[in-house]
Coordinates of C-alpha atoms in Angstrom, one line a residue:
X1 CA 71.6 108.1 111.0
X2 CA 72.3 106.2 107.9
X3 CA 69.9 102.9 107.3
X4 CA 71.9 99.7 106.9
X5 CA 70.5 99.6 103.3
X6 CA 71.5 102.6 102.6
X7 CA 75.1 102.1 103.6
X8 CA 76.6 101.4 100.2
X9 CA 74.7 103.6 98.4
X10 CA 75.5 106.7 100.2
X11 CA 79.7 105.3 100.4
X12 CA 79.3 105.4 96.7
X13 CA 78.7 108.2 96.1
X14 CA 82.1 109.2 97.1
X15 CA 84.3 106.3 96.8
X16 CA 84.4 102.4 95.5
X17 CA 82.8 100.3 97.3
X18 CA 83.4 96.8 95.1
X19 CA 83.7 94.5 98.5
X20 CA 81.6 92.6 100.2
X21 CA 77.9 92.9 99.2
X22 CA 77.5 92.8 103.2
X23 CA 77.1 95.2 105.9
X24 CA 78.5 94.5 109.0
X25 CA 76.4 94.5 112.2
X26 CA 79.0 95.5 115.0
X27 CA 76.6 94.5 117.6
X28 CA 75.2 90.9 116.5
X29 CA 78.3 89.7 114.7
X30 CA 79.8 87.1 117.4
X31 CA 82.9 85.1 117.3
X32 CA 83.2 83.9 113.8
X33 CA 80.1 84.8 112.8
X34 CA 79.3 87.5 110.5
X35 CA 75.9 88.8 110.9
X36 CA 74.3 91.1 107.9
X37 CA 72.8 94.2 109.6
X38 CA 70.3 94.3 106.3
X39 CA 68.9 91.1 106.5
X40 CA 70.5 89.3 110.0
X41 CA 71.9 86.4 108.2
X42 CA 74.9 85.1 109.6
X43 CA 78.2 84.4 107.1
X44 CA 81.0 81.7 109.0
X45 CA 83.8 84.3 109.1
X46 CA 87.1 82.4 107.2
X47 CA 88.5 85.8 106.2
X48 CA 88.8 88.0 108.9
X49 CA 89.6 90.8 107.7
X50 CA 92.4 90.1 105.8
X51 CA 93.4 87.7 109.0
X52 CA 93.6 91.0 111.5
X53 CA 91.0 89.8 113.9
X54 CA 92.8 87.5 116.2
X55 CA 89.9 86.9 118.8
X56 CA 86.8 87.3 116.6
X57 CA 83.8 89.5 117.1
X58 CA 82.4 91.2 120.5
X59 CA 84.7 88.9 122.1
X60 CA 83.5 89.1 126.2
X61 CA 86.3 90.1 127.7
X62 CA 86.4 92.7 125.4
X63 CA 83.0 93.8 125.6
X64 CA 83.9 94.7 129.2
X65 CA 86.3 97.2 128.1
X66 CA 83.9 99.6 126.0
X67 CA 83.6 102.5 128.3
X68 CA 87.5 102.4 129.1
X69 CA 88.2 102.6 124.9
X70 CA 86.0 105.0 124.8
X71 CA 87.1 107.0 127.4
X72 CA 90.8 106.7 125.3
X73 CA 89.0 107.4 122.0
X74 CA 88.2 110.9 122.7
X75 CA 91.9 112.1 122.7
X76 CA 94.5 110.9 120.4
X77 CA 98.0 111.7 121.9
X78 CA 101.1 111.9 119.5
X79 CA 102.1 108.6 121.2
X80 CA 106.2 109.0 120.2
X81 CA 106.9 112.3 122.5
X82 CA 103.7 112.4 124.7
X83 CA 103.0 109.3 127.3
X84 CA 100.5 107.8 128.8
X85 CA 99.6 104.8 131.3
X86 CA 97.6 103.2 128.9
X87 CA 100.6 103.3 126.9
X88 CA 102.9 101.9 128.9
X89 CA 100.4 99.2 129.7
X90 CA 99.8 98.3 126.5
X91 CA 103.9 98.4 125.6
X92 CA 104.5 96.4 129.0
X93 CA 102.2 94.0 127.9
X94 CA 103.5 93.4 124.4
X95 CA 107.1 93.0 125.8
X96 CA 106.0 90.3 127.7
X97 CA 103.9 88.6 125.3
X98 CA 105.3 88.9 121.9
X99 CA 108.3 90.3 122.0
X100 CA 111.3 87.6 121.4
X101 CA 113.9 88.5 124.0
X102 CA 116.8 88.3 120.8
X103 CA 114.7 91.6 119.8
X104 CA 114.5 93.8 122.9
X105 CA 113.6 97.0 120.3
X106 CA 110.3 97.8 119.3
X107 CA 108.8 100.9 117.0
X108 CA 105.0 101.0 116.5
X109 CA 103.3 102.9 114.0
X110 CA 99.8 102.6 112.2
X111 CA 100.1 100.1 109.0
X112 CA 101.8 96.6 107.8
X113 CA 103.5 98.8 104.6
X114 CA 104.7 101.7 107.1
X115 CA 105.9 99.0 109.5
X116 CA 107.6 96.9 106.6
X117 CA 108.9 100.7 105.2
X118 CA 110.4 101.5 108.9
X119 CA 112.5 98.0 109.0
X120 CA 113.5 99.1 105.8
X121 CA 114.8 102.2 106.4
X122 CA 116.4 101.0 109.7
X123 CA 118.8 98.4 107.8
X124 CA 119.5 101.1 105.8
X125 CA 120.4 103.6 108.4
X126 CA 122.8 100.0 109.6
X127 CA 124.7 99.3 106.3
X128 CA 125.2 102.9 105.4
X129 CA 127.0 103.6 109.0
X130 CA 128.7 100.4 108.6
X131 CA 130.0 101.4 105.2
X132 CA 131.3 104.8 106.4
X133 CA 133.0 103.4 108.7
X134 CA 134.8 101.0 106.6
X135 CA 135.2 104.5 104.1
X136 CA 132.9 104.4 101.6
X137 CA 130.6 107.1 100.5
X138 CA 126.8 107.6 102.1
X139 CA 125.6 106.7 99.1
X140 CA 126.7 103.1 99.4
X141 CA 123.7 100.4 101.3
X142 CA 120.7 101.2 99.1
X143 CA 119.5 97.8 97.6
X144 CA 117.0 95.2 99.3
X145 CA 116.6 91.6 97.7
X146 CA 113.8 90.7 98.0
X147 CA 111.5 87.4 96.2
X148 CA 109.2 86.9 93.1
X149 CA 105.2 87.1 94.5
X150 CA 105.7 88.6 97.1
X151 CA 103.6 91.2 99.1
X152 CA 105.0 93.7 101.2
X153 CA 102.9 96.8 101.2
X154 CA 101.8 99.5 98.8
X155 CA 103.8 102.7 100.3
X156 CA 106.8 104.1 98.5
X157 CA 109.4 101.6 99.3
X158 CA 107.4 98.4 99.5
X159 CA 105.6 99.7 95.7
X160 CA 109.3 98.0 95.0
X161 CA 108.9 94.7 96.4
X162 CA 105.0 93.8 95.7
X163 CA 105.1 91.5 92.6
X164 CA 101.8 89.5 93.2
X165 CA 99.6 88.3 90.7
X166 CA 97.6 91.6 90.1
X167 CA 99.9 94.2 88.4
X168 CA 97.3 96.7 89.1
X169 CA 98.7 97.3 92.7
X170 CA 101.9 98.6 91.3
X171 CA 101.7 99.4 87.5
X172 CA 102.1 103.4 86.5
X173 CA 103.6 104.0 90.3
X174 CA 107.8 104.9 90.2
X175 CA 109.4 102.2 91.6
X176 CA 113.1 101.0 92.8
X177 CA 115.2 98.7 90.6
X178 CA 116.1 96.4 93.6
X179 CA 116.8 92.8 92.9
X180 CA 114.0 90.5 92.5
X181 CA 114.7 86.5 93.1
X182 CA 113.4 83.1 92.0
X183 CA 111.0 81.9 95.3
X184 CA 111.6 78.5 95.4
X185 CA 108.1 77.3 97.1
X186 CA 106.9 73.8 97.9
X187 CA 103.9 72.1 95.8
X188 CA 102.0 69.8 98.5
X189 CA 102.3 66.8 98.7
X190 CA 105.9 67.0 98.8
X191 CA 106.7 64.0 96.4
X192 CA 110.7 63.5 95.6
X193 CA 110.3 64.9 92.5
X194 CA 108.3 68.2 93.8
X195 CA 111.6 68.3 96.3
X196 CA 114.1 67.8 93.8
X197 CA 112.2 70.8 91.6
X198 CA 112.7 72.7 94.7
X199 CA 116.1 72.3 95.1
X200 CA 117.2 73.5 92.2
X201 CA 114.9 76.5 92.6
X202 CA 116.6 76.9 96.2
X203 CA 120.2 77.1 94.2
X204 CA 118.9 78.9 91.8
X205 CA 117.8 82.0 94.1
X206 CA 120.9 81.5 96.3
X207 CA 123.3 81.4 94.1
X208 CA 121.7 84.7 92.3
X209 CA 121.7 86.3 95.2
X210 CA 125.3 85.4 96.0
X211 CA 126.7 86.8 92.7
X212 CA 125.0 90.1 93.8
X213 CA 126.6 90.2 96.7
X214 CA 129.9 89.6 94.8
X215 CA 129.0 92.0 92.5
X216 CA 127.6 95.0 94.6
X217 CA 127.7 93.3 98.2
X218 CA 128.3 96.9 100.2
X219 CA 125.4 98.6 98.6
X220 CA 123.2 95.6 99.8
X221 CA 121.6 96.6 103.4
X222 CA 118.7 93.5 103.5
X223 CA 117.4 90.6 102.5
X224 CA 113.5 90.8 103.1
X225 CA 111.0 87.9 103.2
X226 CA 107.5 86.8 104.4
X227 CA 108.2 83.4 105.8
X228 CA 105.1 82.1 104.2
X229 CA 104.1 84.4 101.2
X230 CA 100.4 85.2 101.6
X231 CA 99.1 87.5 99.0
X232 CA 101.9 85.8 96.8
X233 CA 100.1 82.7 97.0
X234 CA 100.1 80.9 100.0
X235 CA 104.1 79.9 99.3
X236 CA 105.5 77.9 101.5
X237 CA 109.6 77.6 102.3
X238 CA 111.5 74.5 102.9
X239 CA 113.2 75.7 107.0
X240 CA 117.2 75.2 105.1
X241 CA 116.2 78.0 102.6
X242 CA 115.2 80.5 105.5
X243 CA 118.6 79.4 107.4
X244 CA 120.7 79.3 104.1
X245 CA 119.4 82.8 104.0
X246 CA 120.4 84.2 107.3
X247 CA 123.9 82.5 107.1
X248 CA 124.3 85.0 104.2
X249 CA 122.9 87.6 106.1
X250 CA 125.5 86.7 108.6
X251 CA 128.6 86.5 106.4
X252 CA 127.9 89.7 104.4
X253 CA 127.1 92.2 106.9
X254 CA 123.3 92.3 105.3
X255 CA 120.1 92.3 107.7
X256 CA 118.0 89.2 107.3
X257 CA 113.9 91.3 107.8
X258 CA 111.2 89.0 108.2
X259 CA 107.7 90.4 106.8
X260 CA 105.1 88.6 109.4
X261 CA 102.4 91.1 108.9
X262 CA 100.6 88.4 108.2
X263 CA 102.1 85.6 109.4
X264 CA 102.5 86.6 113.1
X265 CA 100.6 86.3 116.0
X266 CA 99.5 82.9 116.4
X267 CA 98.4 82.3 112.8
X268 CA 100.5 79.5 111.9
X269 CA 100.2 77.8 115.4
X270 CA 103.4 79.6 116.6
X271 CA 103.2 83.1 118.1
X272 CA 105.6 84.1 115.1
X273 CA 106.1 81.9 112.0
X274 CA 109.8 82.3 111.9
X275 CA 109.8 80.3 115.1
X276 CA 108.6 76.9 113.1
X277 CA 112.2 77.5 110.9
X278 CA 115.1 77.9 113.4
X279 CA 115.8 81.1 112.1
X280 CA 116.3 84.0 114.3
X281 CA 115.5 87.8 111.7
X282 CA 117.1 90.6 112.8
X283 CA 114.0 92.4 111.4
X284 CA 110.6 91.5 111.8
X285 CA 107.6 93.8 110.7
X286 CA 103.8 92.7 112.4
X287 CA 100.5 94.1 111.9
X288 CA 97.1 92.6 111.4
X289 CA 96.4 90.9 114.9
X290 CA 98.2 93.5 116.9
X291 CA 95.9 95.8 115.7
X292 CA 98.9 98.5 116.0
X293 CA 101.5 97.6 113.7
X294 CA 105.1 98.1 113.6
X295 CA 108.6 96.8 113.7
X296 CA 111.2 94.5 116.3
X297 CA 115.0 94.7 116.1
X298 CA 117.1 92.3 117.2
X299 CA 120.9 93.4 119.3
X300 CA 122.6 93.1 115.4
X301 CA 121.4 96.8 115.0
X302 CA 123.6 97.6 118.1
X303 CA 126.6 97.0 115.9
X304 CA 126.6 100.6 114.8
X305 CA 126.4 103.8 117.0
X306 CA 123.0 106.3 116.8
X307 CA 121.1 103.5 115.0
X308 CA 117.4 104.4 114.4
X309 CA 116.4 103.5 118.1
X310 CA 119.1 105.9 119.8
X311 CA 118.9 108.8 117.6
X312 CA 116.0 111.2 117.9
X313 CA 113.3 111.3 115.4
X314 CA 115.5 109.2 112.8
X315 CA 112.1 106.9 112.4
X316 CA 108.6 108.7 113.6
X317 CA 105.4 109.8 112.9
X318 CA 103.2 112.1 114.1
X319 CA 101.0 109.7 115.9
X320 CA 103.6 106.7 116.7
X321 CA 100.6 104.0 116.4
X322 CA 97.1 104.5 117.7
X323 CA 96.0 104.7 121.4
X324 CA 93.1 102.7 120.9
X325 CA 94.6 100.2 119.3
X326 CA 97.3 99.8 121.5
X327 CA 94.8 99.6 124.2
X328 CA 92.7 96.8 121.9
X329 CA 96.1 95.0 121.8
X330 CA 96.6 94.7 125.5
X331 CA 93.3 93.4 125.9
X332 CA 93.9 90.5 122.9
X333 CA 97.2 89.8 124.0
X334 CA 95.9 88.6 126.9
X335 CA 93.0 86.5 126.1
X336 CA 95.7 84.8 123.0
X337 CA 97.7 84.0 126.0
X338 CA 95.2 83.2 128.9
X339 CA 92.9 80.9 126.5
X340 CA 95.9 78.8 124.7
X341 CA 94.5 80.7 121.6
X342 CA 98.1 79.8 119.9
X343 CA 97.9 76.6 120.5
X344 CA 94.2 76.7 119.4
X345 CA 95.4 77.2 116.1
X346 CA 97.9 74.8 115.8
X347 CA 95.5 71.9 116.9
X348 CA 92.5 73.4 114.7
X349 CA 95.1 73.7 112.0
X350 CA 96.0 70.3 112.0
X351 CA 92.0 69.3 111.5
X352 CA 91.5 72.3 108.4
X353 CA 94.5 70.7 106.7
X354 CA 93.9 67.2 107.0
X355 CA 90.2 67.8 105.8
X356 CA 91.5 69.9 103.1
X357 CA 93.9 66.9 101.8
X358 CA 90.7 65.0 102.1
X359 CA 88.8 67.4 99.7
X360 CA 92.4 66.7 97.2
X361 CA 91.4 63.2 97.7
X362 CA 87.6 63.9 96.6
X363 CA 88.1 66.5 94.1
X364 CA 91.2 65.6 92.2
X365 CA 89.9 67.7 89.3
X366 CA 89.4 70.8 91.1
X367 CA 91.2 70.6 94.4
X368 CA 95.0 70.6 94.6
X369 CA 97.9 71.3 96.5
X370 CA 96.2 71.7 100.1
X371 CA 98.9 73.3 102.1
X372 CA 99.1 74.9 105.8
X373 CA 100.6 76.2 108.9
X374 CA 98.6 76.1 111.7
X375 CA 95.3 77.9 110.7
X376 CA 97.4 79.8 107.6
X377 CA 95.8 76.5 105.1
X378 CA 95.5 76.9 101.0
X379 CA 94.5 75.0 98.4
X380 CA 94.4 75.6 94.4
X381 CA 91.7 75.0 91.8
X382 CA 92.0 74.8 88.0
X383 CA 92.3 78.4 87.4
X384 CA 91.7 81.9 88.6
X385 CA 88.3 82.1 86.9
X386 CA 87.0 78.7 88.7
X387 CA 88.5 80.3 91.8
X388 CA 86.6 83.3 91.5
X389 CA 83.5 81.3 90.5
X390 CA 83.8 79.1 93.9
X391 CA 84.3 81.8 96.1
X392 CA 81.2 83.7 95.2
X393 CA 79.5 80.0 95.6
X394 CA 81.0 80.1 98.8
X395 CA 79.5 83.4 99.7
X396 CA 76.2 82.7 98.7
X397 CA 75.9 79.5 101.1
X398 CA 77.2 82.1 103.8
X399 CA 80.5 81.2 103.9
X400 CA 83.0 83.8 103.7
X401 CA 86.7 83.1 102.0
X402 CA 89.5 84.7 99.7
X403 CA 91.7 84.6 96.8
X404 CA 95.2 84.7 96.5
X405 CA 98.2 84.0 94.5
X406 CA 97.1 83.0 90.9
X407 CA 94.4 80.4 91.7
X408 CA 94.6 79.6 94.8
X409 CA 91.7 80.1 98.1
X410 CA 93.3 80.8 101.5
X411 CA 91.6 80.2 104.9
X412 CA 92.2 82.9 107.4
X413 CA 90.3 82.0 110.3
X414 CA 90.2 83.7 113.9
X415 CA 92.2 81.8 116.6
X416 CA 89.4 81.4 118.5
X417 CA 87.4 79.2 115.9
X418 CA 86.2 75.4 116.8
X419 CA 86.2 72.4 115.6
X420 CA 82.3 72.5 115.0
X421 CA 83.3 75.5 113.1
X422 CA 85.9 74.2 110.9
X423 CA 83.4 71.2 109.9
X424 CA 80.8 73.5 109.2
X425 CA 83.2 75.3 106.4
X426 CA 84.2 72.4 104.9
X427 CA 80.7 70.6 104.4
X428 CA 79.7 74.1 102.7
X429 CA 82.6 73.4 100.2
X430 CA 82.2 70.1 99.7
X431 CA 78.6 70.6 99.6
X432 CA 79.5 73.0 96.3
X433 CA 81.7 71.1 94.8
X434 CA 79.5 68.0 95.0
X435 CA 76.7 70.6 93.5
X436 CA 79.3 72.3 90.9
X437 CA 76.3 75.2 90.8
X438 CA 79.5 77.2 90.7
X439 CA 80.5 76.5 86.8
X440 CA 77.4 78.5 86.2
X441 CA 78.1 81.5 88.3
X442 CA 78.6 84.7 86.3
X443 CA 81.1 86.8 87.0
X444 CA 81.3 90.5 86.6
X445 CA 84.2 91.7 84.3
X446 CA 86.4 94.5 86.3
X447 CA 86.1 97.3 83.6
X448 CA 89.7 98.7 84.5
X449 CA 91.2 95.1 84.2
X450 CA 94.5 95.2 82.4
X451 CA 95.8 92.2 81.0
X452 CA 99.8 93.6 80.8
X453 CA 102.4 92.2 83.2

C-alpha cells in the first residue's frame, strides 16, 4: 500500500508528474470539494477535471452503485461485437437523454481525440462515396477546414487541427496541411465597435473558406468547429457565423462536425451547446461528462450507401468504449436529468458571470473580458505570466482553477455546484486581487519551454 505522501514520489520515478501538488482522497472528496488525502484540506473544485465530472464527487446516488461497478469492472467485454445488458442499459439510456432525434447514430469509443478522429473519418468515408459516384477518383474528399486556436485532440488526425497557444502539443509531430481559418471571436462586452471588428473577421473566414471551396470544393469532406473554443481561449461565436457555416455545409455537399467534447452535456446551460445557436451539425463529437466518449450522426450520412454505420468494422476498436463507464454514464445521465442539473447550470451560470463582470468593474487593470455560457465563464488578465501568477494564488487559498487561451482563466465547475459555492470562489479571487500577494508569486521556469511558433 502506497502512503499518500508517497504518491508522487514513487509516480516519479517513472513518469512526470508536474500537476497538481495534490493527492486526491477518493473517499472524503464530496461534491465540489477537493479533499487532500495528505493533509485533509479541502480545495473548492472549479476545474473538474478538465470539466469531465458532471455530478461532482461520491455523488449519493452513485455511491449506491459500487458493488454493481465493481461487479462490471472485473471483465472488460469488447463492447462492438460482444453484448451485454448493462450495455444496452446504458445505450438505452443515452438515446433517450442525449441523443438529438436529427442524430439517431451513435459510435462510442474511449477518448475526446479518438471520438473527434472517428467523425472525421466518417465525413470522409461520406465525400469520398459521394465523389465516386459523381466519377472522381478515391483520392478526391481528403481536406477538413478547420479554425485558428482551436483544440481538437492530440491523435494523428486531430495533431492537424490543434493550433492553441502552446506549440509544444504539436511541434516535431507530422502533420496534415488542411486549411486553417481566421476565428472570428467576440471580446465581451460586445460594444459596436468590438461587433463591427467581428464582422469583418466573420467575412474574412467566410469568404476564405468559400474560395477553397471554389478552388478544391470536392476534395473538401468537413468543416469542424468547437462551438465555443475552450483550450483556444474561451472563444465565443456570434449564432449567424455557426448558421453561415452550415448553409455552406449545405450548398457544397461538405459535413458541418461540431467538436462538443467540451462543450456538451449541460456545461453551457443547454444539454449541447449547439442548441443555444440554431444550428443543427451533422457531426458532433462528446466526451468529458459522458465519461465514455464518442461520436452522433445525423440522417445527412444516409445520403450515401455502406456509410461507416452500415458497413462492418469500417469504424471500431477493440474495446468500443468502456463498460464501466458506460455504466457510470447511465447512472449520471439520470441524476443531470432527474435533478434539473441542466438547468442548474444555466441559472448558476447567469450568477458566475454577472459576478465576474462585477470583478471587470473592480479590477479594470487586471480583469477583462468576462465572458460565458452557462457555467462555461472566462475572463482575461494582463498577460499569461499574471495569469499563471493568480492561479497558483488561487491554489494556495484552496481554490482550484485553469488556464487557457493566451491569458485567459476559465471556470469549469460541476453542474451540481451552488450558489453558496459560486460566492465562496469569487470572494477567494477578489480577496487576491484586493491582496495582489500574487505579483510576488515565483514561478518555476518549464526547462523544455520553447519560445518558437
Amino acid at each position: 500500500m502506497i502512503h499518500p505522501h508517497d504518491v508522487k514520489r514513487t509516480l516519479g520515478r517513472y513518469m512526470l508528474t508536474e500537476g497538481y501538488d495534490i493527492i486526491l482522497d477518493l473517499d472524503r472528496s464530496l461534491g465540489s470539494w477537493f479533499v487532500d488525502q495528505r493533509t485533509g484540506e479541502r480545495f473548492l473544485d472549479f476545474f473538474s477535471m478538465y470539466a469531465s465530472m458532471a455530478v461532482g464527487y461520491n455523488h449519493p446516488r452513485l455511491l449506491k452503485e459500487r458493488a454493481r461497478l465493481g461487479r462490471l469492472a472485473v471483465n472488460k467485454p469488447s463492447n462492438s461485437d460482444v453484448y451485454t445488458t448493462a450495455m444496452a442499459e446504458f445505450v438505452d439510456t443515452f438515446a433517450r437523454v442525449a441523443m438529438p432525434s436529427a442524430m439517431p447514430h451513435v459510435f462510442f469509443i474511449d477518448g475526446g481525440a479518438l471520438a473527434v478522429e472517428n467523425a472525421m473519418k466518417t465525413a470522409f468515408d461520406w465525400k469520398v462515396r459521394k465523389n465516386l459516384v459523381a466519377g472522381y477518383k478515391e483520392d478526391i474528399g481528403r481536406q477538413v477546414i478547420h479554425f485558428r486556436q482551436a483544440f481538437h485532440g492530440r491523435s494523428g488526425y486531430t495533431l492537424s487541427l490543434t493550433n492553441t497557444y502552446d506549440p509544444r502539443k504539436t511541434r516535431f509531430f507530422p502533420k496534415f496541411d488542411w486549411p486553417r481559418i481566421v476565428n472570428p471571436k467576440l471580446t465581451f462586452p460586445i460594444t459596436e465597435e468590438n461587433l463591427a471588428s467581428v464582422c469583418h473577421l466573420e467575412n474574412e473566414a467566410l469568404g476564405t473558406i468559400g474560395r477553397i471551396i471554389d478552388e478544391q470544393g470536392e476534395d473538401v469532406a468537413a468543416i469542424i468547429i468547437e462551438p465555443i473554443q475552450g483550450e483556444g481561449g474561451d472563444n465565443h461565436f456570434r449564432a449567424e457565423f455557426l448558421q453561415a457555416l452550415r448553409q455552406l455545409c449545405d450548398r457544397h455537399d461538405i459535413l458541418l462536425i461540431f467538436d462538443e467534447v467540451q462543450t456538451g452535456v449541460g456545461l453551457t446551460g443547454r444539454f449541447w451547446a449547439f442548441e443555444h445557436f440554431g444550428v443543427q451539425p451533422d457531426l458532433l463529437a462528446f466526451g468529458k461528462k459522458t465519461q465514455v466518449c464518442g461520436m452522433l450522426a445525423s440522417r445527412r450520412i444516409d445520403e450515401v450507401s455502406c456509410h461507416v454505420f452500415q458497413e462492418r468494422s469500417r469504424i471500431n476498436s477493440t474495446f468500443g468504449g468502456n463498460l464501466v463507464d458506460m455504466a457510470r454514464c447511465t447512472h449520471i445521465l439520470r441524476i443531470i436529468e432527474e435533478e434539473g442539473l441542466v438547468e442548474n447550470a444555466r441559472r448558476q451560470g447567469e450568477l458566475l458571470l454577472a459576478e465576474l463582470c462585477q470583478l471587470a468593474a473592480e479590477f479594470p487593470r487586471v480583469v477583462s473580458n468576462p465572458r460565458g455560457r452557462g457555467l462555461m465563464c472566462a475572463f482575461d488578465v494582463p498577460d499569461n505570466h499574471t495569469r499563471d501568477q493568480l492561479v497558483r494564488a488561487f491554489f494556495r487559498r484552496r481554490l482550484l482553477l485553469i488556464g487557457c487561451g493566451g491569458c485567459s482563466i476559465r471556470f469549469r465547475a460541476h453542474l451540481i455546484v451552488t450558489e453558496e459555492e459560486i460566492l465562496h470562489g469569487i470572494g477567494i479571487i477578489r480577496s487576491v486581487l484586493r491582496e495582489g500577494d500574487y505579483l510576488s508569486l515565483e514561478i518555476a521556469r518549464d526547462p523544455c519551454h520553447w519560445s518558437g511558433t
